[in-house]
Amino acid sequence: MSKPEIHTMEELSAAIGVSRPTLSRYFQDPSKVSKSSVERIRSGLEQVDYTPNFFATRMNRKSTGMIGVIIPYLNDLFFTRLLEAIERAAMRAGYTVITQCSHADPDIEARAAETFLSMNVDGAVVAPLGNHSDLKVYERLNSRLPFVLMDSRPARLSQVDFVGTDHVQSTGIITEYLNRVGGPPVFLAMPRVNFNALEREAAYIAKMEELGHEPVIIGTEEVDAGGYFEAHGLAVLNAYFSKGEFINSSILCANDRVAIGALRAAAHHGLEPGALRQGGLRIAGHDDYPLCPFLIPTLTTVAQNVEAIGQAAIDRLIEKLRAENSQDNQTVQLMDGVLKIRESA
Amino acid sequence: MSKPEIHTMEELSAAIGVSRPTLSRYFQDPSKVSKSSVERIRSGLEQVDYTPNFFATRMNRKSTGMIGVIIPYLNDLFFTRLLEAIERAAMRAGYTVITQCSHADPDIEARAAETFLSMNVDGAVVAPLGNHSDLKVYERLNSRLPFVLMDSRPARLSQVDFVGTDHVQSTGIITEYLNRVGGPPVFLAMPRVNFNALEREAAYIAKMEELGHEPVIIGTEEVDAGGYFEAHGLAVLNAYFSKGEFINSSILCANDRVAIGALRAAAHHGLEPGALRQGGLRIAGHDDYPLCPFLIPTLTTVAQNVEAIGQAAIDRLIEKLRAENSQDNQTVQLMDGVLKIRESA
DNA sequence: CAAAGACTTTTACACGTGTCAACACTAGGT
DNA sequence: ACCTAGTGTTGACACGTGTAAAAGTCTTTG
């Protein structure tokens, strides 16, 4: 571009004849400057190429206007939906989101937390890694910042705000549904990489006992799935189907990605899971992964209210950082899951 | 934690009896400080809670060690794979990646670019939004920073480095394959939201003419798909299948997400696309979306070498920012696609 | 024992902007 | 023309760290 580059407010001040502090106030809130100055500055800015330095502006402000978010994986549409919900909510509230992905590595997660602290973010929202994460990282963030945990909750962490799905409810309704339409379901677990895996397992067991049935859990063993839940579901069920087991069962998968593998295993063995088959194979999932309506058959599942979880996490965070000194109590918000009945069960 | 918090190097200097400039050098490169001091600092740091202020450290350094990345969508596993590849490559090279998602909004994309400029990032990598993006944004970044475009390339943008897939080659080999095993394929287009959509269309047409066949393109019309490629493919093919059209054709989808919708449409009409059917319906995609091996049937496609694209983008960027003053020429790197033959075609 | 060398510390200034108190200015009313 | 109120501007200091030159200290070498 042909516009001359200007790098500091000082230069800009000299160029358009308005004092530097006035410019500073203009960039923060134009209404704090007289109309005549606003006009002069605005027309001046059209002649030159200038944007305030990001670091200098954040350095000695009380608030940086930034919220740090840590997500465990990116290659999972559930987390990307959650992230989008959070970014939208934060944007509406006027905050900038800085995202870090821990890539399933506790060291990276810890490093990201330190980065947020050194950046003086106004608050942090974290979706925990799971078993492998270092709880001290969360405690440290919680003690120094407005902090909210979401999606999955470490059992032994108290005094930390949490927003997520009520897995007792969500897993409960789908267990009940499967039991009603197809008999007592089997639970196809996923590798216990996060706390939700265990919560859903426990919720399944509780509901089954309430219904007077024996819980049956498969797939807890490690399978070489390369970190892909789909491959895990596929490998586990392939093994059982090959032996002729669970061919006519209702199978509740720990999440939709596992269920995608399960559907594939069924197809591979010529089985057609579905609600229309009387007494036959049924497969259901959990989460309402965006692809569910496009699978073959379309996947019955329980939807997590991702949008609400993201919004609530940001709402709670902002509530905390507005009332910094009030020592309010721990808040736990659990959203209900919604049954999505489709073809597969 | 019980460790006393220290907020400035000055305080730290007083606390452990080492001068502040020495501390500054220690944090940048411990080898620039004598062993005795290193030992003293290290043991001192274990007694207190201190991390250097992120903004202050970046403010008057020549290099911020940060690379800005802009991605159009998050809810697409292709882009998340690309992002992961980039993050890994950047991390290996010692750079911190700042990611911004433009959410398919050119205004957000432009704002993200300005943010990067105001942060003095060392370089920027952008996957363009597509038709709607403002080319001036890229030109501006390119004129002020080491800059690399990836994945999709605006036709009218010259003098900008690019890394992506050679769609003439990739679309060519799958067109040829389909033609060989199932007769001349139809091209199921996707909404022309990005430049790759057009490049693949053109490559398909060229290959068909080379083979002496009439190209047939469907699905260019807007369908109300809510931004989901899967829904687009489903809606378009549902309409044709209902009329009995293309029921025995080879269908090349513009990408795998469209193909997922296409598979669903086939299933909905009781059709079974697959290589094993002589002369029947075949469906293929493009990209090698991670779910391809789990679809029913598993999806034949052309794999983009995502890992290589990410690595090459970072390599090129670093090459540029190391040799800032050398006015080297534009570099365009096109990676070959690899045919992935599975069940669907 | 003195001189050279290797570090370290000190001193001083710089980065670009926020912030507040003190100041200058304009407009309105008498 | 004068005073006051109100608003806008300016000067001065602050934020936390990087950086370079000068001065200091200590160890090693002749």
Coordinates of N, CA, C and O (backbone and C1' of nucleotides) in Angstrom, one line a residue, chain D:
Chain D
dA1 P -13.5 44.3 25.1 O5' -13.4 44.0 26.6 C5' -13.4 45.0 27.6 C4' -13.8 44.5 28.9 C3' -12.9 43.3 29.4 O3' -12.6 43.6 30.8 C1' -15.1 42.6 29.3
dC2 P -11.4 42.7 31.5 O5' -12.2 41.8 32.5 C5' -13.1 42.3 33.4 C4' -14.0 41.2 34.0 C3' -13.1 40.0 34.4 O3' -13.2 39.8 35.8 C1' -15.1 39.3 33.1
dC3 P -12.2 38.8 36.5 O5' -13.2 37.6 36.9 C5' -14.5 37.9 37.4 C4' -15.4 36.7 37.3 C3' -14.7 35.4 37.7 O3' -15.5 34.8 38.7 C1' -15.8 35.2 35.5
dT4 P -14.9 33.5 39.5 O5' -15.8 32.3 38.9 C5' -17.2 32.5 38.8 C4' -17.7 31.4 37.9 C3' -17.2 30.0 38.3 O3' -18.2 29.1 38.6 C1' -17.0 30.4 35.9
dA5 P -17.9 27.7 39.3 O5' -18.5 26.7 38.1 C5' -19.6 27.1 37.4 C4' -19.6 26.3 36.1 C3' -19.2 24.9 36.2 O3' -20.2 24.0 35.6 C1' -17.9 25.9 34.5
dG6 P -20.2 22.4 35.9 O5' -19.6 21.9 34.4 C5' -20.1 22.5 33.2 C4' -19.1 22.3 32.1 C3' -18.6 20.8 32.1 O3' -18.8 20.2 30.9 C1' -16.8 22.4 31.9
dT7 P -18.6 18.6 30.7 O5' -17.6 18.6 29.4 C5' -17.7 19.7 28.5 C4' -16.3 19.9 27.9 C3' -15.6 18.6 27.6 O3' -15.2 18.5 26.3 C1' -14.1 20.1 28.6
dG8 P -14.6 17.1 25.6 O5' -13.2 17.6 25.2 C5' -13.0 18.9 24.7 C4' -11.6 19.3 24.6 C3' -10.7 18.1 24.2 O3' -9.8 18.5 23.1 C1' -9.9 19.0 26.3
dT9 P -8.6 17.6 22.7 O5' -7.4 18.1 23.6 C5' -7.0 19.4 23.4 C4' -5.8 19.7 24.3 C3' -4.6 18.8 24.0 O3' -3.5 19.7 23.7 C1' -5.1 18.8 26.4
dT10 P -2.1 19.0 23.2 O5' -1.2 19.0 24.5 C5' -1.0 20.2 25.2 C4' -0.3 20.0 26.5 C3' 0.9 19.1 26.4 O3' 2.0 19.9 26.9 C1' -0.5 18.3 28.1
dG11 P 3.5 19.4 26.7 O5' 3.9 19.0 28.1 C5' 3.4 19.8 29.2 C4' 3.8 19.2 30.5 C3' 5.1 18.4 30.6 O3' 5.7 18.7 31.8 C1' 3.4 16.9 31.1
dA12 P 7.2 18.1 32.2 O5' 6.8 16.9 33.1 C5' 5.8 17.0 34.1 C4' 5.7 15.6 34.8 C3' 6.9 14.8 34.8 O3' 7.1 14.2 36.1 C1' 5.2 13.6 33.8
dC13 P 8.4 13.4 36.5 O5' 7.8 12.0 36.8 C5' 6.6 11.9 37.6 C4' 5.9 10.6 37.3 C3' 6.9 9.3 37.4 O3' 6.3 8.5 38.4 C1' 5.5 9.2 35.5
dA14 P 7.2 7.2 38.8 O5' 6.3 6.0 38.2 C5' 4.9 5.9 38.4 C4' 4.3 4.8 37.5 C3' 5.2 3.6 37.4 O3' 4.5 2.5 38.0 C1' 4.5 4.4 35.2
dC15 P 5.3 1.1 38.3 O5' 4.9 0.1 37.2 C5' 3.5 0.0 36.8 C4' 3.5 -0.8 35.5 C3' 4.6 -1.8 35.4 O3' 4.0 -3.1 35.7 C1' 4.5 -0.6 33.4
dG16 P 4.8 -4.0 36.8 O5' 5.8 -4.8 35.9 C5' 5.3 -5.6 34.9 C4' 6.5 -5.9 33.9 C3' 7.7 -6.5 34.6 O3' 8.0 -7.7 33.9 C1' 8.2 -4.7 33.1
dT17 P 9.3 -8.6 34.3 O5' 10.3 -8.2 33.1 C5' 10.0 -8.7 31.8 C4' 10.7 -8.0 30.8 C3' 12.2 -8.4 30.7 O3' 12.4 -9.1 29.4 C1' 11.9 -6.0 30.4
dG18 P 13.9 -9.6 29.0 O5' 14.3 -8.5 28.0 C5' 13.6 -8.4 26.8 C4' 14.4 -7.4 25.8 C3' 15.8 -7.8 25.5 O3' 16.1 -7.4 24.2 C1' 15.8 -5.6 26.6
dT19 P 17.5 -7.9 23.5 O5' 18.4 -6.7 23.8 C5' 18.1 -5.4 23.3 C4' 19.2 -4.4 23.6 C3' 20.6 -5.0 23.6 O3' 21.4 -4.1 22.9 C1' 20.3 -3.9 25.6
dA20 P 22.7 -4.7 22.1 O5' 23.7 -3.5 22.2 C5' 23.2 -2.2 22.2 C4' 24.0 -1.3 23.1 C3' 25.5 -1.7 23.1 O3' 26.3 -0.6 23.1 C1' 24.6 -1.6 25.3
dA21 P 27.8 -0.7 22.7 O5' 28.5 0.3 23.8 C5' 27.8 1.5 24.1 C4' 28.2 1.9 25.5 C3' 29.7 1.8 25.7 O3' 30.2 2.9 26.4 C1' 28.6 0.6 27.4
dA22 P 31.8 3.1 26.7 O5' 31.8 3.1 28.3 C5' 30.9 3.9 29.0 C4' 30.9 3.5 30.5 C3' 32.4 3.4 31.0 O3' 32.4 4.0 32.3 C1' 31.2 1.3 31.4
dA23 P 33.9 4.2 33.0 O5' 33.7 3.3 34.3 C5' 32.4 3.4 35.0 C4' 32.3 2.2 36.0 C3' 33.6 1.9 36.7 O3' 33.3 1.7 38.1 C1' 32.9 0.0 35.7
dG24 P 34.5 1.7 39.2 O5' 34.4 0.2 39.8 C5' 33.1 -0.2 40.3 C4' 33.0 -1.7 40.2 C3' 34.1 -2.4 41.0 O3' 33.6 -2.9 42.2 C1' 33.6 -3.5 38.9
dT25 P 34.7 -3.5 43.3 O5' 34.7 -5.1 42.9 C5' 33.5 -5.9 42.9 C4' 33.8 -7.2 42.3 C3' 35.0 -8.0 43.0 O3' 34.5 -9.1 43.8 C1' 35.1 -8.2 40.7
dC26 P 35.5 -9.9 44.8 O5' 36.0 -11.1 43.9 C5' 35.0 -11.8 43.1 C4' 35.7 -12.7 42.1 C3' 36.9 -13.5 42.7 O3' 36.7 -14.9 42.4 C1' 37.5 -12.4 40.6
dT27 P 37.8 -15.9 43.1 O5' 38.5 -16.6 41.8 C5' 37.7 -16.9 40.7 C4' 38.5 -17.1 39.5 C3' 39.7 -18.0 39.7 O3' 39.8 -19.0 38.6 C1' 40.4 -15.9 38.7
dT28 P 40.9 -20.2 38.7 O5' 41.9 -19.7 37.6 C5' 41.4 -19.4 36.2 C4' 42.4 -18.7 35.4 C3' 43.8 -19.5 35.3 O3' 44.1 -19.6 34.0 C1' 44.1 -17.2 35.9
dT29 P 45.3 -20.7 33.6 O5' 46.5 -19.7 33.2 C5' 46.2 -18.7 32.2 C4' 47.3 -17.6 32.2 C3' 48.7 -18.2 32.2 O3' 49.4 -17.7 31.0 C1' 48.5 -16.6 33.9
dG30 P 50.8 -18.4 30.5 O5' 51.9 -17.3 30.8 C5' 51.7 -16.0 30.2 C4' 52.6 -15.0 31.0 C3' 54.1 -15.4 31.1 O3' 54.9 -14.5 30.4 C1' 53.2 -14.8 33.2

